[in-house]
Structure formats: C-alpha cells, structure tokens
Amino acid sequence: MGPTAIATTTLSIPARRNEPLAPRTTFGIGGPSRLFIEPRTGSELHAALAEARRGGIPWFILGGGSNLLVPDAGYPGLTIHLGRMSRVRVEGDRIVAEAGAPLSAVLCAALRAGLSGLEPLAGIPGTVGGAVAMNAGTRSGETFDTIEWVTLVSPSGRCERVPAGRVPHAYRRAELSGRIVLDATFRLRPDDPAAIRDRITENLVLKRQAQPLAAKSAGCIFKNPPNDAAGRLIDRAGLKGLRVGDAEVSRVHANFIVNRANARAADVLYLIRRIQHEVRIASGVSLELEVKLPSLRADA
Ligand code: EPU
C-alpha cells in the first residue's frame, strides 16, 4: 500500500489508500478511508483541498478522532489528518497552537509556562482544531473562553486570521462557515504553576469519578438540552446498560456509549436512535447529537 495520488491528473500529494480509521478514533469503530493524507503545512493542506475539488472528491478533516463515529463502510473520499500540523509555542502570556496539536499538549505547555485559563479543558481528548470547531468544553469552561485569534482557511485557499470575537459560537458550536482551523491563539494569565496543577488535577479527578474513561467511547454522545443534562434524562429513562451488539449505554455515565469490544457503527447508530426515542417518550425532550459523522462535503 505505497503512496499513491489523489487524482490521476496531478500527482502532487502522496496519499495512502484504504487507511483504517478505527484506530484513529477513540471509539475504535469504523471502516477505512478510500484516501488518506497528512499535510505538514497550510500550503500542503490547501494543495490537497484544491486537488480534491478538481477531482470532485468528498473530504473531511480528522483531528483527534475523539468525537467521531466512522461508518462501518468507511469513508468514500479523502480523509485529511492534521496530526503533523501540531506545533505549540508560548509567546509571553499567549500560546499559539496548530490545529493538529492535542489539547493536552497545550495544557502541558501552559502549565510549564505558568499560564492559567485552560484548566477547565483538562481531560478533554482531541485536538485544538476540533476543540475550536465544536467549542469543546466542560461545565467549568469552554474553548472560546481563552481564544483570542484563530487562523482559518477556506476550501478555496483564502487564509484569514480572525479575532475570536468575530467567530459566532455557543455551547458546543462554532460557526466557521465551512472554513478549516489552521491554528489558534490562546490568551492566558500568569499564575503559580502549583496552583494550576492543583486545578487540573481536581478536574481530572472529578472526570474520572463521573465518566467511563477507561472504556472506548466518543465522550458524551448528545449535547445537553437547555437547563438539563442528557445523562440525567437517559438515566431516568432507565437506559443504563442497554446493549446492541457490543455497543452499550455506559453504566457509569448514561450519556456515554461504550464499545465493549467489537461494536459496529450500525450498533451505535441503532442505540442512538433508541435512546432518542425512549427519552422523547419519557421526558418529551429531543436529544441532539454531539458526536459527529464524517461529512461528505465536496466543494465545487
Ligand atoms: N447524571 C445522571 N446520570 C448519569 C450521568 C449524569 O443522573 O448517568 C446527572 C448528574 O448527576 C448531574 C447531571 O446529570 O446532575 C450532569 O452530569 P455531569 O455533571 O456528569 O455533567 P454532564 O452535563 O453530563 C458535561 C459535559 C461533559 C463534561 C462534564 C464535566 C456535555 C454534553 N457534557 O457533562 O463533556 O466532561 O460536563 O464538566 O456538555 C463531552 O462533551 O464529550 C463531555 C464528556
């Protein structure tokens, strides 16, 4: 399975074929991607997008794979993994991190530099790009709380550094208008590293107590509805432990579906629909998915 090219016309970007995606997700579920690349720079990313556009090939950006359910049949287009665009640098009380950097690496850099503000994000898996794109967060804070700037690139190659205030965002949502995150600048506050470490530890302990962190999952499956918690509603509907194949509603936290061994995406999707149905009947609430499926966008 040597390098191949996205289109037969131009051979500018080496791509792998039939790359397994399951090991690149925290769920450990899903089939292969027809084509797979790992650009190292913004210009390589742009070249890949241009190539995909010319070939009418659908594409999606893969970050940490921690909030993703890949279909069993895999992905029929081009997966663009940003794992090689992962530099993190500290500049005074700011941290500039590329999209593919794990959020945990940014937290480590902040701790080493004695910079506070990211502690609420402790324990969130995934990458900076993913965290920005969905405004990842916890009950104590979210990604946009500390973001000052983001660099975004449109599929047509237009690159723009945008103040975070100009990116509409809400709970678990950021409106990027189809653009891809290249990097983010976090504005933090100097603080005692021991105090920062204590707050990180405290958040990790709470998370470990409440969530099935040792199991394969994609974190919370549903967004919390306004003024309530999806986990509470699913629990109250008596669905903890409900199982389809190897996919199970976690007995630890009802808003997690865990892959006990060899769950299929179809099992998870069935369980998702079943949960939505049961919760609608029990509480009248329609739960909205937080977990994403790879998009099939192809830019003309
Ligand atoms: N609850 C139950 N049963 C359960 C789980 C929860 O009754 O099985 C109740 C809890 O007792 C609590 C309420 O539901 O009263 C909320 O639960 P929790 O404090 O665990 O927080 P959450 O709203 O379920 C949110 C985020 C998590 C984040 C935690 C901690 C969402 C969808 N989830 O969970 O984020 O880690 O707060 O800050 O916003 C994620 O987004 O993937 C995620 C895990």
mmCIF file of C-alpha atoms and ligand atoms in Angstrom:
data_model
loop_
_atom_site.group_PDB
_atom_site.id
_atom_site.type_symbol
_atom_site.label_atom_id
_atom_site.label_comp_id
_atom_site.label_asym_id
_atom_site.label_seq_id
_atom_site.Cartn_x
_atom_site.Cartn_y
_atom_site.Cartn_z
ATOM 1 C CA MET A 1 0.000 0.000 0.000
ATOM 2 C CA GLY A 2 2.532 2.592 -1.124
ATOM 3 C CA PRO A 3 1.890 6.289 -1.653
ATOM 4 C CA THR A 4 -0.486 6.996 -4.460
ATOM 5 C CA ALA A 5 -2.043 10.194 -5.758
ATOM 6 C CA ILE A 6 -5.437 11.721 -5.193
ATOM 7 C CA ALA A 7 -6.170 12.289 -8.834
ATOM 8 C CA THR A 8 -4.556 10.687 -11.810
ATOM 9 C CA THR A 9 -4.031 14.046 -13.486
ATOM 10 C CA THR A 10 -1.626 15.537 -10.947
ATOM 11 C CA LEU A 11 0.491 13.597 -8.532
ATOM 12 C CA SER A 12 1.340 16.416 -6.175
ATOM 13 C CA ILE A 13 0.106 14.910 -2.902
ATOM 14 C CA PRO A 14 1.088 11.424 -1.821
ATOM 15 C CA ALA A 15 -1.933 9.686 -0.344
ATOM 16 C CA ARG A 16 -2.476 6.305 1.242
ATOM 17 C CA ARG A 17 -5.315 4.081 0.103
ATOM 18 C CA ASN A 18 -7.794 2.231 2.322
ATOM 19 C CA GLU A 19 -6.313 3.583 5.515
ATOM 20 C CA PRO A 20 -8.060 2.067 8.567
ATOM 21 C CA LEU A 21 -9.791 4.824 10.512
ATOM 22 C CA ALA A 22 -10.970 2.833 13.555
ATOM 23 C CA PRO A 23 -7.550 3.002 15.294
ATOM 24 C CA ARG A 24 -7.579 6.761 14.780
ATOM 25 C CA THR A 25 -10.799 7.179 16.744
ATOM 26 C CA THR A 26 -11.346 6.848 20.496
ATOM 27 C CA PHE A 27 -14.440 4.728 19.744
ATOM 28 C CA GLY A 28 -12.276 2.243 17.805
ATOM 29 C CA ILE A 29 -15.084 1.841 15.274
ATOM 30 C CA GLY A 30 -15.439 2.241 11.525
ATOM 31 C CA GLY A 31 -14.063 1.169 8.176
ATOM 32 C CA PRO A 32 -11.171 2.531 6.112
ATOM 33 C CA SER A 33 -10.835 5.789 4.255
ATOM 34 C CA ARG A 34 -10.502 5.445 0.500
ATOM 35 C CA LEU A 35 -7.745 8.067 0.537
ATOM 36 C CA PHE A 36 -5.783 9.492 3.439
ATOM 37 C CA ILE A 37 -3.214 12.250 3.708
ATOM 38 C CA GLU A 38 -1.332 14.046 6.445
ATOM 39 C CA PRO A 39 -0.315 17.526 5.282
ATOM 40 C CA ARG A 40 2.546 19.144 7.179
ATOM 41 C CA THR A 41 1.792 22.760 6.345
ATOM 42 C CA GLY A 42 -1.075 25.052 5.457
ATOM 43 C CA SER A 43 0.051 25.087 1.836
ATOM 44 C CA GLU A 44 0.086 21.283 1.622
ATOM 45 C CA LEU A 45 -3.403 21.280 3.106
ATOM 46 C CA HIS A 46 -4.501 23.834 0.572
ATOM 47 C CA ALA A 47 -2.999 21.825 -2.294
ATOM 48 C CA ALA A 48 -4.870 18.740 -1.083
ATOM 49 C CA LEU A 49 -8.151 20.617 -0.944
ATOM 50 C CA ALA A 50 -7.602 22.017 -4.427
ATOM 51 C CA GLU A 51 -6.881 18.554 -5.723
ATOM 52 C CA ALA A 52 -9.966 17.106 -4.045
ATOM 53 C CA ARG A 53 -12.043 19.899 -5.534
ATOM 54 C CA ARG A 54 -10.708 19.264 -9.032
ATOM 55 C CA GLY A 55 -11.491 15.562 -8.690
ATOM 56 C CA GLY A 56 -14.910 16.133 -7.055
ATOM 57 C CA ILE A 57 -13.716 14.005 -4.143
ATOM 58 C CA PRO A 58 -15.525 14.363 -0.815
ATOM 59 C CA TRP A 59 -13.218 15.146 2.096
ATOM 60 C CA PHE A 60 -13.246 15.639 5.804
ATOM 61 C CA ILE A 61 -10.764 16.818 8.394
ATOM 62 C CA LEU A 62 -9.740 14.297 11.026
ATOM 63 C CA GLY A 63 -8.437 15.724 14.275
ATOM 64 C CA GLY A 64 -8.080 13.552 17.364
ATOM 65 C CA GLY A 65 -10.990 11.299 16.361
ATOM 66 C CA SER A 66 -12.453 11.679 19.842
ATOM 67 C CA ASN A 67 -15.894 12.923 18.887
ATOM 68 C CA LEU A 68 -16.346 10.919 15.744
ATOM 69 C CA LEU A 69 -18.337 7.909 14.598
ATOM 70 C CA VAL A 70 -16.958 6.487 11.355
ATOM 71 C CA PRO A 71 -19.460 4.338 9.399
ATOM 72 C CA ASP A 72 -18.721 0.604 9.095
ATOM 73 C CA ALA A 73 -18.288 1.007 5.342
ATOM 74 C CA GLY A 74 -15.576 3.580 5.991
ATOM 75 C CA TYR A 75 -15.231 6.905 4.244
ATOM 76 C CA PRO A 76 -15.571 7.015 0.451
ATOM 77 C CA GLY A 77 -13.395 10.085 -0.057
ATOM 78 C CA LEU A 78 -10.295 11.801 1.253
ATOM 79 C CA THR A 79 -9.502 11.968 4.959
ATOM 80 C CA ILE A 80 -7.188 14.842 5.812
ATOM 81 C CA HIS A 81 -5.471 14.143 9.113
ATOM 82 C CA LEU A 82 -3.816 17.143 10.727
ATOM 83 C CA GLY A 83 -1.564 15.184 13.111
ATOM 84 C CA ARG A 84 1.585 16.615 11.532
ATOM 85 C CA MET A 85 0.448 20.191 11.970
ATOM 86 C CA SER A 86 0.849 20.152 15.728
ATOM 87 C CA ARG A 87 3.361 22.785 16.782
ATOM 88 C CA VAL A 88 2.739 24.627 20.048
ATOM 89 C CA ARG A 89 4.663 27.751 21.064
ATOM 90 C CA VAL A 90 4.449 30.049 24.047
ATOM 91 C CA GLU A 91 4.702 33.795 23.389
ATOM 92 C CA GLY A 92 4.552 35.725 26.652
ATOM 93 C CA ASP A 93 1.105 35.078 28.082
ATOM 94 C CA ARG A 94 -0.177 33.633 24.810
ATOM 95 C CA ILE A 95 0.040 30.147 23.349
ATOM 96 C CA VAL A 96 -0.186 29.616 19.617
ATOM 97 C CA ALA A 97 -1.104 26.042 18.735
ATOM 98 C CA GLU A 98 -1.588 24.431 15.360
ATOM 99 C CA ALA A 99 -4.854 22.656 14.663
ATOM 100 C CA GLY A 100 -3.444 19.135 14.968
ATOM 101 C CA ALA A 101 -1.890 19.700 18.403
ATOM 102 C CA PRO A 102 -3.541 17.657 21.138
ATOM 103 C CA LEU A 103 -5.348 19.881 23.592
ATOM 104 C CA SER A 104 -3.385 18.092 26.328
ATOM 105 C CA ALA A 105 -0.125 19.361 24.779
ATOM 106 C CA VAL A 106 -1.418 22.919 25.024
ATOM 107 C CA LEU A 107 -2.345 22.345 28.665
ATOM 108 C CA CYS A 108 1.158 20.980 29.355
ATOM 109 C CA ALA A 109 2.777 23.993 27.705
ATOM 110 C CA ALA A 110 0.554 26.313 29.752
ATOM 111 C CA LEU A 111 1.435 24.524 32.993
ATOM 112 C CA ARG A 112 5.182 24.633 32.245
ATOM 113 C CA ALA A 113 4.978 28.334 31.409
ATOM 114 C CA GLY A 114 2.838 29.143 34.466
ATOM 115 C CA LEU A 115 -0.141 30.250 32.393
ATOM 116 C CA SER A 116 -3.671 29.797 33.677
ATOM 117 C CA GLY A 117 -7.021 29.656 31.877
ATOM 118 C CA LEU A 118 -7.088 26.243 30.239
ATOM 119 C CA GLU A 119 -7.663 24.197 33.402
ATOM 120 C CA PRO A 120 -11.406 23.715 32.637
ATOM 121 C CA LEU A 121 -10.373 21.867 29.469
ATOM 122 C CA ALA A 122 -8.251 19.312 31.368
ATOM 123 C CA GLY A 123 -9.037 15.773 30.329
ATOM 124 C CA ILE A 124 -10.742 16.684 27.060
ATOM 125 C CA PRO A 125 -9.202 14.466 24.387
ATOM 126 C CA GLY A 126 -8.848 15.645 20.826
ATOM 127 C CA THR A 127 -7.031 18.415 19.096
ATOM 128 C CA VAL A 128 -7.008 22.195 19.019
ATOM 129 C CA GLY A 129 -8.789 22.267 15.647
ATOM 130 C CA GLY A 130 -11.562 20.002 16.871
ATOM 131 C CA ALA A 131 -11.879 21.910 20.140
ATOM 132 C CA VAL A 132 -12.287 25.193 18.262
ATOM 133 C CA ALA A 133 -14.635 23.757 15.629
ATOM 134 C CA MET A 134 -17.074 22.494 18.252
ATOM 135 C CA ASN A 135 -16.205 24.849 21.112
ATOM 136 C CA ALA A 136 -15.343 21.870 23.278
ATOM 137 C CA GLY A 137 -15.749 22.364 26.976
ATOM 138 C CA THR A 138 -16.831 21.182 30.358
ATOM 139 C CA ARG A 139 -19.201 22.520 32.984
ATOM 140 C CA SER A 140 -16.439 24.895 34.143
ATOM 141 C CA GLY A 141 -15.469 26.444 30.847
ATOM 142 C CA GLU A 142 -15.186 26.183 27.087
ATOM 143 C CA THR A 143 -12.569 26.619 24.384
ATOM 144 C CA PHE A 144 -13.670 30.085 23.286
ATOM 145 C CA ASP A 145 -13.227 31.429 26.853
ATOM 146 C CA THR A 146 -9.492 31.816 26.234
ATOM 147 C CA ILE A 147 -9.177 32.043 22.449
ATOM 148 C CA GLU A 148 -8.022 35.370 21.117
ATOM 149 C CA TRP A 149 -7.388 34.624 17.448
ATOM 150 C CA VAL A 150 -7.969 31.765 15.043
ATOM 151 C CA THR A 151 -6.406 31.272 11.645
ATOM 152 C CA LEU A 152 -8.934 29.838 9.209
ATOM 153 C CA VAL A 153 -8.532 28.669 5.654
ATOM 154 C CA SER A 154 -11.401 28.304 3.218
ATOM 155 C CA PRO A 155 -11.507 25.324 0.831
ATOM 156 C CA SER A 156 -10.661 27.787 -1.962
ATOM 157 C CA GLY A 157 -7.407 28.614 -0.149
ATOM 158 C CA ARG A 158 -8.252 32.001 1.375
ATOM 159 C CA CYS A 159 -6.435 32.200 4.676
ATOM 160 C CA GLU A 160 -7.504 34.679 7.321
ATOM 161 C CA ARG A 161 -6.513 35.423 10.926
ATOM 162 C CA VAL A 162 -9.766 36.240 12.692
ATOM 163 C CA PRO A 163 -10.362 37.630 16.202
ATOM 164 C CA ALA A 164 -12.262 35.016 18.226
ATOM 165 C CA GLY A 165 -14.993 37.579 18.871
ATOM 166 C CA ARG A 166 -15.810 37.540 15.181
ATOM 167 C CA VAL A 167 -16.449 33.785 15.159
ATOM 168 C CA PRO A 168 -20.041 33.191 16.275
ATOM 169 C CA HIS A 169 -20.031 30.480 18.913
ATOM 170 C CA ALA A 170 -22.308 28.934 21.509
ATOM 171 C CA TYR A 171 -22.483 25.796 23.623
ATOM 172 C CA ARG A 172 -20.592 23.075 21.669
ATOM 173 C CA ARG A 173 -20.813 25.073 18.474
ATOM 174 C CA ALA A 174 -18.663 27.421 16.406
ATOM 175 C CA GLU A 175 -19.760 28.879 13.089
ATOM 176 C CA LEU A 176 -16.692 28.583 10.865
ATOM 177 C CA SER A 177 -18.650 28.969 7.602
ATOM 178 C CA GLY A 178 -17.058 25.915 6.049
ATOM 179 C CA ARG A 179 -13.522 27.043 6.887
ATOM 180 C CA ILE A 180 -10.824 24.882 8.445
ATOM 181 C CA VAL A 181 -8.887 25.828 11.572
ATOM 182 C CA LEU A 182 -5.122 26.143 10.970
ATOM 183 C CA ASP A 183 -4.145 27.433 14.389
ATOM 184 C CA ALA A 184 -5.484 29.152 17.478
ATOM 185 C CA THR A 185 -4.006 31.720 19.844
ATOM 186 C CA PHE A 186 -4.957 31.312 23.494
ATOM 187 C CA ARG A 187 -4.661 34.372 25.745
ATOM 188 C CA LEU A 188 -3.872 33.232 29.285
ATOM 189 C CA ARG A 189 -2.928 34.746 32.676
ATOM 190 C CA PRO A 190 0.318 34.197 34.581
ATOM 191 C CA ASP A 191 -0.235 32.159 37.744
ATOM 192 C CA ASP A 192 1.601 29.865 40.130
ATOM 193 C CA PRO A 193 2.251 26.526 38.346
ATOM 194 C CA ALA A 194 1.443 24.615 41.561
ATOM 195 C CA ALA A 195 -1.998 26.247 41.704
ATOM 196 C CA ILE A 196 -2.580 25.488 38.008
ATOM 197 C CA ARG A 197 -1.524 21.890 38.550
ATOM 198 C CA ASP A 198 -3.932 21.568 41.506
ATOM 199 C CA ARG A 199 -6.863 22.821 39.445
ATOM 200 C CA ILE A 200 -6.002 20.463 36.569
ATOM 201 C CA THR A 201 -5.754 17.528 38.980
ATOM 202 C CA GLU A 202 -9.050 18.430 40.600
ATOM 203 C CA ASN A 203 -10.831 18.487 37.224
ATOM 204 C CA LEU A 204 -9.252 15.185 36.180
ATOM 205 C CA VAL A 205 -10.287 13.511 39.430
ATOM 206 C CA LEU A 206 -13.886 14.691 39.031
ATOM 207 C CA LYS A 207 -13.929 13.486 35.438
ATOM 208 C CA ARG A 208 -12.505 10.100 36.412
ATOM 209 C CA GLN A 209 -15.180 9.668 39.060
ATOM 210 C CA ALA A 210 -18.087 10.526 36.759
ATOM 211 C CA GLN A 211 -17.071 9.143 33.364
ATOM 212 C CA PRO A 212 -16.047 5.749 31.914
ATOM 213 C CA LEU A 213 -12.606 6.946 30.853
ATOM 214 C CA ALA A 214 -11.022 3.505 30.553
ATOM 215 C CA ALA A 215 -13.624 2.365 28.013
ATOM 216 C CA LYS A 216 -13.584 3.080 24.290
ATOM 217 C CA SER A 217 -16.114 5.842 23.655
ATOM 218 C CA ALA A 218 -16.556 9.175 21.916
ATOM 219 C CA GLY A 219 -17.243 11.107 25.110
ATOM 220 C CA CYS A 220 -20.739 12.471 25.517
ATOM 221 C CA ILE A 221 -22.957 11.276 22.686
ATOM 222 C CA PHE A 222 -25.598 14.011 22.982
ATOM 223 C CA LYS A 223 -25.463 17.725 23.714
ATOM 224 C CA ASN A 224 -27.100 18.769 26.928
ATOM 225 C CA PRO A 225 -30.547 20.243 26.297
ATOM 226 C CA PRO A 226 -31.123 23.737 27.724
ATOM 227 C CA ASN A 227 -31.216 23.673 31.539
ATOM 228 C CA ASP A 228 -30.896 19.908 31.771
ATOM 229 C CA ALA A 229 -28.380 17.103 31.290
ATOM 230 C CA ALA A 230 -28.673 14.412 28.633
ATOM 231 C CA GLY A 231 -27.027 11.934 31.043
ATOM 232 C CA ARG A 232 -29.699 12.558 33.661
ATOM 233 C CA LEU A 233 -32.539 12.127 31.129
ATOM 234 C CA ILE A 234 -31.102 8.898 29.696
ATOM 235 C CA ASP A 235 -30.502 7.558 33.187
ATOM 236 C CA ARG A 236 -34.037 8.490 34.279
ATOM 237 C CA ALA A 237 -35.425 6.673 31.227
ATOM 238 C CA GLY A 238 -33.787 3.532 32.648
ATOM 239 C CA LEU A 239 -31.411 3.009 29.736
ATOM 240 C CA LYS A 240 -28.069 2.448 31.508
ATOM 241 C CA GLY A 241 -26.640 -0.896 30.421
ATOM 242 C CA LEU A 242 -28.861 -1.111 27.309
ATOM 243 C CA ARG A 243 -26.857 -3.001 24.732
ATOM 244 C CA VAL A 244 -26.891 -3.553 20.969
ATOM 245 C CA GLY A 245 -24.107 -5.886 19.884
ATOM 246 C CA ASP A 246 -21.000 -4.624 21.644
ATOM 247 C CA ALA A 247 -22.310 -1.061 21.974
ATOM 248 C CA GLU A 248 -23.631 -0.275 25.438
ATOM 249 C CA VAL A 249 -25.084 2.711 27.248
ATOM 250 C CA SER A 250 -22.436 3.186 29.934
ATOM 251 C CA ARG A 251 -23.390 2.110 33.442
ATOM 252 C CA VAL A 252 -21.078 4.838 34.764
ATOM 253 C CA HIS A 253 -22.432 7.816 32.800
ATOM 254 C CA ALA A 254 -25.584 7.439 30.723
ATOM 255 C CA ASN A 255 -24.526 9.995 28.086
ATOM 256 C CA PHE A 256 -21.631 7.762 27.020
ATOM 257 C CA ILE A 257 -21.954 4.816 24.659
ATOM 258 C CA VAL A 258 -19.058 2.447 25.168
ATOM 259 C CA ASN A 259 -17.593 -0.015 22.711
ATOM 260 C CA ARG A 260 -17.153 -3.148 24.807
ATOM 261 C CA ALA A 261 -15.039 -4.939 22.193
ATOM 262 C CA ASN A 262 -16.073 -5.053 18.546
ATOM 263 C CA ALA A 263 -19.052 -2.721 18.306
ATOM 264 C CA ARG A 264 -20.106 -1.675 14.827
ATOM 265 C CA ALA A 265 -21.137 1.832 13.861
ATOM 266 C CA ALA A 266 -24.545 0.371 12.972
ATOM 267 C CA ASP A 267 -24.945 -0.853 16.580
ATOM 268 C CA VAL A 268 -24.085 2.596 17.916
ATOM 269 C CA LEU A 269 -26.464 4.313 15.495
ATOM 270 C CA TYR A 270 -29.253 1.946 16.457
ATOM 271 C CA LEU A 271 -28.603 2.639 20.139
ATOM 272 C CA ILE A 272 -28.570 6.400 19.471
ATOM 273 C CA ARG A 273 -31.991 6.245 17.795
ATOM 274 C CA ARG A 274 -33.354 4.030 20.547
ATOM 275 C CA ILE A 275 -32.126 6.439 23.252
ATOM 276 C CA GLN A 276 -33.601 9.428 21.416
ATOM 277 C CA HIS A 277 -36.928 7.615 21.104
ATOM 278 C CA GLU A 278 -37.085 6.479 24.738
ATOM 279 C CA VAL A 279 -36.066 9.876 26.126
ATOM 280 C CA ARG A 280 -38.642 11.625 23.927
ATOM 281 C CA ILE A 281 -41.324 9.334 25.334
ATOM 282 C CA ALA A 282 -40.112 9.608 28.935
ATOM 283 C CA SER A 283 -39.357 13.341 29.071
ATOM 284 C CA GLY A 284 -40.574 14.928 25.828
ATOM 285 C CA VAL A 285 -37.013 16.092 25.100
ATOM 286 C CA SER A 286 -35.352 15.630 21.685
ATOM 287 C CA LEU A 287 -31.674 14.918 22.256
ATOM 288 C CA GLU A 288 -29.316 16.400 19.704
ATOM 289 C CA LEU A 289 -26.150 14.540 18.708
ATOM 290 C CA GLU A 290 -22.829 15.931 19.890
ATOM 291 C CA VAL A 291 -20.822 13.195 18.193
ATOM 292 C CA LYS A 292 -20.133 13.783 14.509
ATOM 293 C CA LEU A 293 -20.164 11.544 11.477
ATOM 294 C CA PRO A 294 -17.570 12.351 8.783
ATOM 295 C CA SER A 295 -19.115 14.851 6.387
ATOM 296 C CA LEU A 296 -19.415 14.102 2.702
ATOM 297 C CA ARG A 297 -18.710 17.614 1.520
ATOM 298 C CA ALA A 298 -17.184 18.090 -1.879
ATOM 299 C CA ASP A 299 -16.571 21.685 -2.866
ATOM 300 C CA ALA A 300 -17.396 22.538 -6.436
HETATM 301 N N1 EPU B 1 -26.369 12.286 35.632
HETATM 302 C C1 EPU B 1 -27.196 11.234 35.956
HETATM 303 N N2 EPU B 1 -26.889 10.004 35.452
HETATM 304 C C2 EPU B 1 -25.813 9.786 34.660
HETATM 305 C C3 EPU B 1 -24.964 10.865 34.323
HETATM 306 C C4 EPU B 1 -25.285 12.108 34.832
HETATM 307 O O1 EPU B 1 -28.198 11.401 36.652
HETATM 308 O O2 EPU B 1 -25.612 8.631 34.251
HETATM 309 C C5 EPU B 1 -26.676 13.602 36.187
HETATM 310 C C6 EPU B 1 -25.604 14.043 37.187
HETATM 311 O O3 EPU B 1 -25.862 13.535 38.458
HETATM 312 C C7 EPU B 1 -25.688 15.523 37.107
HETATM 313 C C8 EPU B 1 -26.088 15.798 35.669
HETATM 314 O O4 EPU B 1 -26.618 14.587 35.160
HETATM 315 O O5 EPU B 1 -26.708 16.005 37.943
HETATM 316 C C9 EPU B 1 -24.916 16.279 34.817
HETATM 317 O O6 EPU B 1 -23.921 15.264 34.812
HETATM 318 P P1 EPU B 1 -22.347 15.626 34.788
HETATM 319 O O7 EPU B 1 -22.039 16.515 35.933
HETATM 320 O O8 EPU B 1 -21.619 14.335 34.643
HETATM 321 O O9 EPU B 1 -22.147 16.523 33.544
HETATM 322 P P2 EPU B 1 -22.699 16.360 32.060
HETATM 323 O O10 EPU B 1 -23.588 17.522 31.779
HETATM 324 O O11 EPU B 1 -23.252 15.013 31.805
HETATM 325 C C10 EPU B 1 -20.866 17.798 30.925
HETATM 326 C C11 EPU B 1 -20.226 17.692 29.566
HETATM 327 C C12 EPU B 1 -19.015 16.770 29.631
HETATM 328 C C13 EPU B 1 -18.041 17.296 30.673
HETATM 329 C C14 EPU B 1 -18.757 17.321 32.025
HETATM 330 C C15 EPU B 1 -17.900 17.829 33.180
HETATM 331 C C16 EPU B 1 -21.909 17.847 27.791
HETATM 332 C C17 EPU B 1 -22.777 17.096 26.854
HETATM 333 N N3 EPU B 1 -21.167 17.122 28.618
HETATM 334 O O12 EPU B 1 -21.371 16.507 31.215
HETATM 335 O O13 EPU B 1 -18.390 16.805 28.356
HETATM 336 O O14 EPU B 1 -16.892 16.471 30.758
HETATM 337 O O15 EPU B 1 -19.916 18.206 31.899
HETATM 338 O O16 EPU B 1 -17.629 19.169 33.045
HETATM 339 O O17 EPU B 1 -21.912 19.074 27.764
HETATM 340 C C18 EPU B 1 -18.264 15.755 26.213
HETATM 341 O O18 EPU B 1 -18.658 16.833 25.773
HETATM 342 O O19 EPU B 1 -17.965 14.791 25.497
HETATM 343 C C19 EPU B 1 -18.176 15.623 27.661
HETATM 344 C C20 EPU B 1 -17.895 14.475 28.232
#
